[in-house]
Amino acid sequence: MNKYLIISDVHLGDKDCRPEILLKVLKTNKAKNIIIAGDLFDHHNLHRLKKDHWKVLSRLRKLSKKSNIIYLIGNHCFLKADFMSILLGFHCADEHIIQLKDKRILVIHGDVFDIYFTKYKHLSNFIIGCYYFVRKYTPFSDDFFRFFKARTNDFVEKSSDIKRNALKYIEMNNYDSIICGHTHLPEHTDKYVNTGSFCEKECSYVIIDKKDKIKLTKIK
C-alpha cells in the first residue's frame, strides 16, 4: 500500500471534469493517506453535478473509513476549512506537511503563489466570470480555450512564476520540496511537483510509495 495518493483540481460540476478516470485511480491506487490539494469542486458549476460526480464523493466517503483523507482549500472552494470539514467529513486545512524521514514536504493548492490572482483578485474574478459565460453560450469554446491556453506565452510565464514563487517560499521556510496544483500543468522536479488536474485531456496524480519515492503519473 502506498503512503500517499495526492490529487487536485478535480472541479466536480465542470463539464470538463473526468470523474471516470478519477474513480479508476481511486480504485487501483490504495493509500494510507489521500490528499486532495484543492478545487475538488468547481464553485461556478455546483448545480451541474452529475451522477458520476456524486460517485466520486461517495467513493471518497467510503475510502475515508480506511484511509486518512485530507482536503486542502483551493481558490474554487466556496467555504472555509471548518465548514468544508463539516460538509465533506474530512479533515480540511490550508496546507499539510509530509515528513519523510529527514525531509519535510509542503503540500498546498498553490494559488497563494499566483500573484495575478492574489494581487488582482477582483479583476481575476471578472475574467473568470467572462470565461464561464463564454463557455456556456459559445459552441466549441472549450477546444478554443485549450488551444489558446497551451500556446499563450503569458500563461506559461505565469505558471513559471508560480513555480518560482513556490520554490522561494520553501527555501525561506526550510522545506525540502513542495507538492501543489492550481496551474493544471503536471510537473516533477526534485523540489517542485505539480499534480496537474482531472479536467484536462491529460489527467495526472502523484503517489508516494512505501519506499518514499514520489511518482507523477499521467493518463490520457
PDB file of C-alpha atoms in Angstrom:
ATOM      1  CA  MET A   1       0.000   0.000   0.000  1.00  0.00           C
ATOM      2  CA  ASN A   2       1.241   3.489  -0.862  1.00  0.00           C
ATOM      3  CA  LYS A   3       1.834   6.087   1.824  1.00  0.00           C
ATOM      4  CA  TYR A   4       0.121   8.913  -0.084  1.00  0.00           C
ATOM      5  CA  LEU A   5      -2.140   9.500  -3.059  1.00  0.00           C
ATOM      6  CA  ILE A   6      -2.268  13.204  -3.945  1.00  0.00           C
ATOM      7  CA  ILE A   7      -4.760  14.690  -6.407  1.00  0.00           C
ATOM      8  CA  SER A   8      -6.004  18.211  -7.115  1.00  0.00           C
ATOM      9  CA  ASP A   9      -8.165  20.318  -9.414  1.00  0.00           C
ATOM     10  CA  VAL A  10     -10.940  17.802  -9.983  1.00  0.00           C
ATOM     11  CA  HIS A  11     -13.558  20.559 -10.471  1.00  0.00           C
ATOM     12  CA  LEU A  12     -16.674  18.457  -9.914  1.00  0.00           C
ATOM     13  CA  GLY A  13     -19.556  20.176 -11.669  1.00  0.00           C
ATOM     14  CA  ASP A  14     -17.464  21.428 -14.570  1.00  0.00           C
ATOM     15  CA  LYS A  15     -18.266  19.797 -17.912  1.00  0.00           C
ATOM     16  CA  ASP A  16     -14.548  19.126 -18.476  1.00  0.00           C
ATOM     17  CA  CYS A  17     -14.294  17.111 -15.258  1.00  0.00           C
ATOM     18  CA  ARG A  18     -13.295  13.481 -15.904  1.00  0.00           C
ATOM     19  CA  PRO A  19     -14.744  11.559 -12.944  1.00  0.00           C
ATOM     20  CA  GLU A  20     -14.493   8.169 -14.653  1.00  0.00           C
ATOM     21  CA  ILE A  21     -10.693   8.436 -14.684  1.00  0.00           C
ATOM     22  CA  LEU A  22     -10.543   9.602 -11.072  1.00  0.00           C
ATOM     23  CA  LEU A  23     -12.743   6.693  -9.978  1.00  0.00           C
ATOM     24  CA  LYS A  24     -10.302   4.266 -11.616  1.00  0.00           C
ATOM     25  CA  VAL A  25      -7.362   5.990  -9.916  1.00  0.00           C
ATOM     26  CA  LEU A  26      -9.066   5.766  -6.521  1.00  0.00           C
ATOM     27  CA  LYS A  27      -9.851   2.096  -7.115  1.00  0.00           C
ATOM     28  CA  THR A  28      -6.402   0.987  -8.278  1.00  0.00           C
ATOM     29  CA  ASN A  29      -4.154   3.130  -6.049  1.00  0.00           C
ATOM     30  CA  LYS A  30      -4.561   2.130  -2.424  1.00  0.00           C
ATOM     31  CA  ALA A  31      -3.033   4.585   0.019  1.00  0.00           C
ATOM     32  CA  LYS A  32      -2.904   5.138   3.766  1.00  0.00           C
ATOM     33  CA  ASN A  33      -3.344   8.879   3.177  1.00  0.00           C
ATOM     34  CA  ILE A  34      -5.247  10.654   0.423  1.00  0.00           C
ATOM     35  CA  ILE A  35      -4.645  14.371  -0.038  1.00  0.00           C
ATOM     36  CA  ILE A  36      -6.979  16.427  -2.213  1.00  0.00           C
ATOM     37  CA  ALA A  37      -4.876  19.534  -2.840  1.00  0.00           C
ATOM     38  CA  GLY A  38      -7.699  21.951  -3.589  1.00  0.00           C
ATOM     39  CA  ASP A  39     -10.515  22.559  -6.055  1.00  0.00           C
ATOM     40  CA  LEU A  40     -12.428  19.319  -5.652  1.00  0.00           C
ATOM     41  CA  PHE A  41     -15.493  21.329  -6.702  1.00  0.00           C
ATOM     42  CA  ASP A  42     -15.947  23.990  -9.332  1.00  0.00           C
ATOM     43  CA  HIS A  43     -17.934  26.591  -7.411  1.00  0.00           C
ATOM     44  CA  HIS A  44     -19.290  28.164 -10.613  1.00  0.00           C
ATOM     45  CA  ASN A  45     -20.970  24.882 -11.556  1.00  0.00           C
ATOM     46  CA  LEU A  46     -22.148  23.267  -8.319  1.00  0.00           C
ATOM     47  CA  HIS A  47     -25.645  23.000  -9.781  1.00  0.00           C
ATOM     48  CA  ARG A  48     -24.223  20.838 -12.595  1.00  0.00           C
ATOM     49  CA  LEU A  49     -23.041  17.872 -10.510  1.00  0.00           C
ATOM     50  CA  LYS A  50     -23.749  14.708 -12.497  1.00  0.00           C
ATOM     51  CA  LYS A  51     -24.208  11.096 -11.447  1.00  0.00           C
ATOM     52  CA  ASP A  52     -20.513  10.259 -11.880  1.00  0.00           C
ATOM     53  CA  HIS A  53     -19.559  13.359  -9.880  1.00  0.00           C
ATOM     54  CA  TRP A  54     -21.663  12.121  -6.961  1.00  0.00           C
ATOM     55  CA  LYS A  55     -19.993   8.700  -7.361  1.00  0.00           C
ATOM     56  CA  VAL A  56     -16.621  10.357  -6.732  1.00  0.00           C
ATOM     57  CA  LEU A  57     -17.893  11.898  -3.496  1.00  0.00           C
ATOM     58  CA  SER A  58     -19.442   8.591  -2.440  1.00  0.00           C
ATOM     59  CA  ARG A  59     -16.185   6.761  -3.177  1.00  0.00           C
ATOM     60  CA  LEU A  60     -14.169   9.260  -1.145  1.00  0.00           C
ATOM     61  CA  ARG A  61     -16.547   8.934   1.807  1.00  0.00           C
ATOM     62  CA  LYS A  62     -16.143   5.134   1.700  1.00  0.00           C
ATOM     63  CA  LEU A  63     -12.361   5.415   1.450  1.00  0.00           C
ATOM     64  CA  SER A  64     -12.315   7.754   4.467  1.00  0.00           C
ATOM     65  CA  LYS A  65     -13.234   4.747   6.649  1.00  0.00           C
ATOM     66  CA  LYS A  66      -9.908   3.079   5.813  1.00  0.00           C
ATOM     67  CA  SER A  67      -7.689   5.949   4.682  1.00  0.00           C
ATOM     68  CA  ASN A  68      -6.888   9.309   6.207  1.00  0.00           C
ATOM     69  CA  ILE A  69      -8.319  11.882   3.786  1.00  0.00           C
ATOM     70  CA  ILE A  70      -7.093  15.461   3.960  1.00  0.00           C
ATOM     71  CA  TYR A  71      -8.678  18.241   1.948  1.00  0.00           C
ATOM     72  CA  LEU A  72      -6.687  21.427   1.286  1.00  0.00           C
ATOM     73  CA  ILE A  73      -8.566  24.614   0.483  1.00  0.00           C
ATOM     74  CA  GLY A  74      -8.212  25.934  -3.089  1.00  0.00           C
ATOM     75  CA  ASN A  75      -9.341  29.107  -4.832  1.00  0.00           C
ATOM     76  CA  HIS A  76     -12.505  27.407  -6.116  1.00  0.00           C
ATOM     77  CA  CYS A  77     -13.596  26.398  -2.625  1.00  0.00           C
ATOM     78  CA  PHE A  78     -16.831  28.103  -1.622  1.00  0.00           C
ATOM     79  CA  LEU A  79     -16.466  27.583   2.149  1.00  0.00           C
ATOM     80  CA  LYS A  80     -13.690  27.941   4.710  1.00  0.00           C
ATOM     81  CA  ALA A  81     -11.859  24.928   6.126  1.00  0.00           C
ATOM     82  CA  ASP A  82     -14.100  24.444   9.186  1.00  0.00           C
ATOM     83  CA  PHE A  83     -17.274  24.362   7.092  1.00  0.00           C
ATOM     84  CA  MET A  84     -15.702  22.176   4.400  1.00  0.00           C
ATOM     85  CA  SER A  85     -14.789  19.676   7.143  1.00  0.00           C
ATOM     86  CA  ILE A  86     -18.430  19.504   8.206  1.00  0.00           C
ATOM     87  CA  LEU A  87     -19.668  19.197   4.608  1.00  0.00           C
ATOM     88  CA  LEU A  88     -17.227  16.512   3.456  1.00  0.00           C
ATOM     89  CA  GLY A  89     -16.452  14.706   6.672  1.00  0.00           C
ATOM     90  CA  PHE A  90     -12.692  15.010   6.012  1.00  0.00           C
ATOM     91  CA  HIS A  91     -10.003  16.947   7.817  1.00  0.00           C
ATOM     92  CA  CYS A  92      -9.652  20.266   5.968  1.00  0.00           C
ATOM     93  CA  ALA A  93      -6.787  22.739   6.177  1.00  0.00           C
ATOM     94  CA  ASP A  94      -4.908  25.327   4.141  1.00  0.00           C
ATOM     95  CA  GLU A  95      -1.751  23.239   3.895  1.00  0.00           C
ATOM     96  CA  HIS A  96      -0.239  19.945   5.027  1.00  0.00           C
ATOM     97  CA  ILE A  97       3.318  18.908   5.850  1.00  0.00           C
ATOM     98  CA  ILE A  98       4.547  15.426   4.942  1.00  0.00           C
ATOM     99  CA  GLN A  99       7.515  14.168   6.940  1.00  0.00           C
ATOM    100  CA  LEU A 100       9.563  11.569   5.063  1.00  0.00           C
ATOM    101  CA  LYS A 101      12.497  10.557   7.245  1.00  0.00           C
ATOM    102  CA  ASP A 102      14.614  13.738   7.348  1.00  0.00           C
ATOM    103  CA  LYS A 103      12.661  15.578   4.614  1.00  0.00           C
ATOM    104  CA  ARG A 104       9.757  17.994   5.047  1.00  0.00           C
ATOM    105  CA  ILE A 105       7.405  18.345   2.082  1.00  0.00           C
ATOM    106  CA  LEU A 106       4.817  21.109   1.910  1.00  0.00           C
ATOM    107  CA  VAL A 107       1.534  20.234   0.207  1.00  0.00           C
ATOM    108  CA  ILE A 108      -0.701  23.167  -0.735  1.00  0.00           C
ATOM    109  CA  HIS A 109      -3.098  24.126  -3.521  1.00  0.00           C
ATOM    110  CA  GLY A 110      -0.744  26.765  -4.936  1.00  0.00           C
ATOM    111  CA  ASP A 111      -2.995  29.757  -5.604  1.00  0.00           C
ATOM    112  CA  VAL A 112      -1.119  31.742  -2.921  1.00  0.00           C
ATOM    113  CA  PHE A 113       1.869  31.786  -5.289  1.00  0.00           C
ATOM    114  CA  ASP A 114      -0.255  33.178  -8.132  1.00  0.00           C
ATOM    115  CA  ILE A 115       0.459  36.908  -7.916  1.00  0.00           C
ATOM    116  CA  TYR A 116      -2.164  37.694 -10.556  1.00  0.00           C
ATOM    117  CA  PHE A 117      -4.892  36.004  -8.552  1.00  0.00           C
ATOM    118  CA  THR A 118      -3.880  37.403  -5.158  1.00  0.00           C
ATOM    119  CA  LYS A 119      -2.952  40.951  -6.200  1.00  0.00           C
ATOM    120  CA  TYR A 120      -5.731  41.478  -8.751  1.00  0.00           C
ATOM    121  CA  LYS A 121      -8.436  39.291  -7.217  1.00  0.00           C
ATOM    122  CA  HIS A 122     -11.429  41.363  -8.415  1.00  0.00           C
ATOM    123  CA  LEU A 123     -10.074  41.559 -11.967  1.00  0.00           C
ATOM    124  CA  SER A 124      -9.324  37.823 -11.890  1.00  0.00           C
ATOM    125  CA  ASN A 125     -12.872  37.063 -10.746  1.00  0.00           C
ATOM    126  CA  PHE A 126     -14.269  39.256 -13.540  1.00  0.00           C
ATOM    127  CA  ILE A 127     -12.179  37.463 -16.168  1.00  0.00           C
ATOM    128  CA  ILE A 128     -13.186  34.081 -14.746  1.00  0.00           C
ATOM    129  CA  GLY A 129     -16.841  35.145 -14.894  1.00  0.00           C
ATOM    130  CA  CYS A 130     -16.456  36.089 -18.575  1.00  0.00           C
ATOM    131  CA  TYR A 131     -14.714  32.780 -19.234  1.00  0.00           C
ATOM    132  CA  TYR A 132     -17.608  30.763 -17.803  1.00  0.00           C
ATOM    133  CA  PHE A 133     -20.170  32.901 -19.655  1.00  0.00           C
ATOM    134  CA  VAL A 134     -18.431  32.339 -22.992  1.00  0.00           C
ATOM    135  CA  ARG A 135     -18.071  28.626 -22.308  1.00  0.00           C
ATOM    136  CA  LYS A 136     -21.773  28.323 -21.586  1.00  0.00           C
ATOM    137  CA  TYR A 137     -23.061  30.054 -24.702  1.00  0.00           C
ATOM    138  CA  THR A 138     -20.354  29.534 -27.339  1.00  0.00           C
ATOM    139  CA  PRO A 139     -20.048  26.231 -29.249  1.00  0.00           C
ATOM    140  CA  PHE A 140     -16.549  24.716 -29.366  1.00  0.00           C
ATOM    141  CA  SER A 141     -15.295  27.247 -26.807  1.00  0.00           C
ATOM    142  CA  ASP A 142     -13.583  24.543 -24.727  1.00  0.00           C
ATOM    143  CA  ASP A 143     -11.311  23.415 -27.564  1.00  0.00           C
ATOM    144  CA  PHE A 144     -10.534  27.046 -28.358  1.00  0.00           C
ATOM    145  CA  PHE A 145      -9.576  27.853 -24.760  1.00  0.00           C
ATOM    146  CA  ARG A 146      -7.395  24.742 -24.516  1.00  0.00           C
ATOM    147  CA  PHE A 147      -5.633  25.657 -27.763  1.00  0.00           C
ATOM    148  CA  PHE A 148      -5.270  29.279 -26.695  1.00  0.00           C
ATOM    149  CA  LYS A 149      -4.047  28.452 -23.182  1.00  0.00           C
ATOM    150  CA  ALA A 150      -1.494  25.923 -24.383  1.00  0.00           C
ATOM    151  CA  ARG A 151       0.046  28.431 -26.773  1.00  0.00           C
ATOM    152  CA  THR A 152      -0.118  31.627 -24.790  1.00  0.00           C
ATOM    153  CA  ASN A 153       3.269  32.809 -23.563  1.00  0.00           C
ATOM    154  CA  ASP A 154       1.705  34.791 -20.735  1.00  0.00           C
ATOM    155  CA  PHE A 155       0.080  31.650 -19.322  1.00  0.00           C
ATOM    156  CA  VAL A 156       3.337  29.694 -19.490  1.00  0.00           C
ATOM    157  CA  GLU A 157       5.228  32.577 -17.896  1.00  0.00           C
ATOM    158  CA  LYS A 158       2.567  32.890 -15.196  1.00  0.00           C
ATOM    159  CA  SER A 159       2.868  29.178 -14.411  1.00  0.00           C
ATOM    160  CA  SER A 160       6.636  29.595 -14.235  1.00  0.00           C
ATOM    161  CA  ASP A 161       6.164  32.496 -11.809  1.00  0.00           C
ATOM    162  CA  ILE A 162       4.020  30.263  -9.582  1.00  0.00           C
ATOM    163  CA  LYS A 163       6.762  27.649  -9.597  1.00  0.00           C
ATOM    164  CA  ARG A 164       9.433  30.265  -8.915  1.00  0.00           C
ATOM    165  CA  ASN A 165       7.414  31.788  -6.057  1.00  0.00           C
ATOM    166  CA  ALA A 166       6.757  28.338  -4.588  1.00  0.00           C
ATOM    167  CA  LEU A 167      10.466  27.471  -4.639  1.00  0.00           C
ATOM    168  CA  LYS A 168      11.339  30.763  -2.954  1.00  0.00           C
ATOM    169  CA  TYR A 169       8.744  30.096  -0.263  1.00  0.00           C
ATOM    170  CA  ILE A 170      10.012  26.624   0.645  1.00  0.00           C
ATOM    171  CA  GLU A 171      13.596  27.890   0.710  1.00  0.00           C
ATOM    172  CA  MET A 172      12.655  30.686   3.127  1.00  0.00           C
ATOM    173  CA  ASN A 173      10.662  28.303   5.339  1.00  0.00           C
ATOM    174  CA  ASN A 174      13.090  25.387   5.384  1.00  0.00           C
ATOM    175  CA  TYR A 175      11.022  22.858   3.445  1.00  0.00           C
ATOM    176  CA  ASP A 176      12.816  20.355   1.249  1.00  0.00           C
ATOM    177  CA  SER A 177      10.220  20.331  -1.527  1.00  0.00           C
ATOM    178  CA  ILE A 178       6.648  21.262  -2.420  1.00  0.00           C
ATOM    179  CA  ILE A 179       3.683  19.479  -3.999  1.00  0.00           C
ATOM    180  CA  CYS A 180       0.876  21.672  -5.339  1.00  0.00           C
ATOM    181  CA  GLY A 181      -1.738  22.071  -8.071  1.00  0.00           C
ATOM    182  CA  HIS A 182      -3.624  25.147  -9.355  1.00  0.00           C
ATOM    183  CA  THR A 183      -1.882  25.528 -12.740  1.00  0.00           C
ATOM    184  CA  HIS A 184      -3.274  22.237 -14.181  1.00  0.00           C
ATOM    185  CA  LEU A 185       0.215  21.671 -15.631  1.00  0.00           C
ATOM    186  CA  PRO A 186       1.791  18.454 -14.272  1.00  0.00           C
ATOM    187  CA  GLU A 187       5.491  18.670 -13.498  1.00  0.00           C
ATOM    188  CA  HIS A 188       8.008  16.727 -11.437  1.00  0.00           C
ATOM    189  CA  THR A 189      11.401  18.046 -10.374  1.00  0.00           C
ATOM    190  CA  ASP A 190      13.487  17.411  -7.256  1.00  0.00           C
ATOM    191  CA  LYS A 191      11.945  20.295  -5.315  1.00  0.00           C
ATOM    192  CA  TYR A 192       8.719  21.101  -7.173  1.00  0.00           C
ATOM    193  CA  VAL A 193       5.906  18.708  -8.056  1.00  0.00           C
ATOM    194  CA  ASN A 194       2.633  19.799  -9.650  1.00  0.00           C
ATOM    195  CA  THR A 195      -0.208  17.289  -9.551  1.00  0.00           C
ATOM    196  CA  GLY A 196      -1.901  18.567 -12.713  1.00  0.00           C
ATOM    197  CA  SER A 197      -5.689  18.079 -12.790  1.00  0.00           C
ATOM    198  CA  PHE A 198      -8.645  15.861 -13.639  1.00  0.00           C
ATOM    199  CA  CYS A 199     -10.310  18.262 -16.063  1.00  0.00           C
ATOM    200  CA  GLU A 200      -7.841  18.301 -18.936  1.00  0.00           C
ATOM    201  CA  LYS A 201      -7.317  15.869 -21.828  1.00  0.00           C
ATOM    202  CA  GLU A 202      -4.327  14.531 -19.886  1.00  0.00           C
ATOM    203  CA  CYS A 203      -5.142  13.803 -16.231  1.00  0.00           C
ATOM    204  CA  SER A 204      -2.443  13.259 -13.609  1.00  0.00           C
ATOM    205  CA  TYR A 205      -1.831  12.443  -9.958  1.00  0.00           C
ATOM    206  CA  VAL A 206       1.016  11.892  -7.501  1.00  0.00           C
ATOM    207  CA  ILE A 207       1.908   8.797  -5.487  1.00  0.00           C
ATOM    208  CA  ILE A 208       4.359   8.499  -2.603  1.00  0.00           C
ATOM    209  CA  ASP A 209       5.057   4.790  -2.261  1.00  0.00           C
ATOM    210  CA  LYS A 210       6.108   2.790   0.800  1.00  0.00           C
ATOM    211  CA  LYS A 211       9.775   3.446  -0.056  1.00  0.00           C
ATOM    212  CA  ASP A 212       9.167   7.227  -0.007  1.00  0.00           C
ATOM    213  CA  LYS A 213       9.549   7.526  -3.776  1.00  0.00           C
ATOM    214  CA  ILE A 214       7.474  10.299  -5.336  1.00  0.00           C
ATOM    215  CA  LYS A 215       5.917   9.444  -8.695  1.00  0.00           C
ATOM    216  CA  LEU A 216       3.852  11.606 -11.063  1.00  0.00           C
ATOM    217  CA  THR A 217       1.529   9.592 -13.311  1.00  0.00           C
ATOM    218  CA  LYS A 218      -0.199  10.974 -16.411  1.00  0.00           C
ATOM    219  CA  ILE A 219      -3.285   9.446 -18.025  1.00  0.00           C
ATOM    220  CA  LYS A 220      -4.799  10.320 -21.410  1.00  0.00           C
TER     221      LYS A 220
END
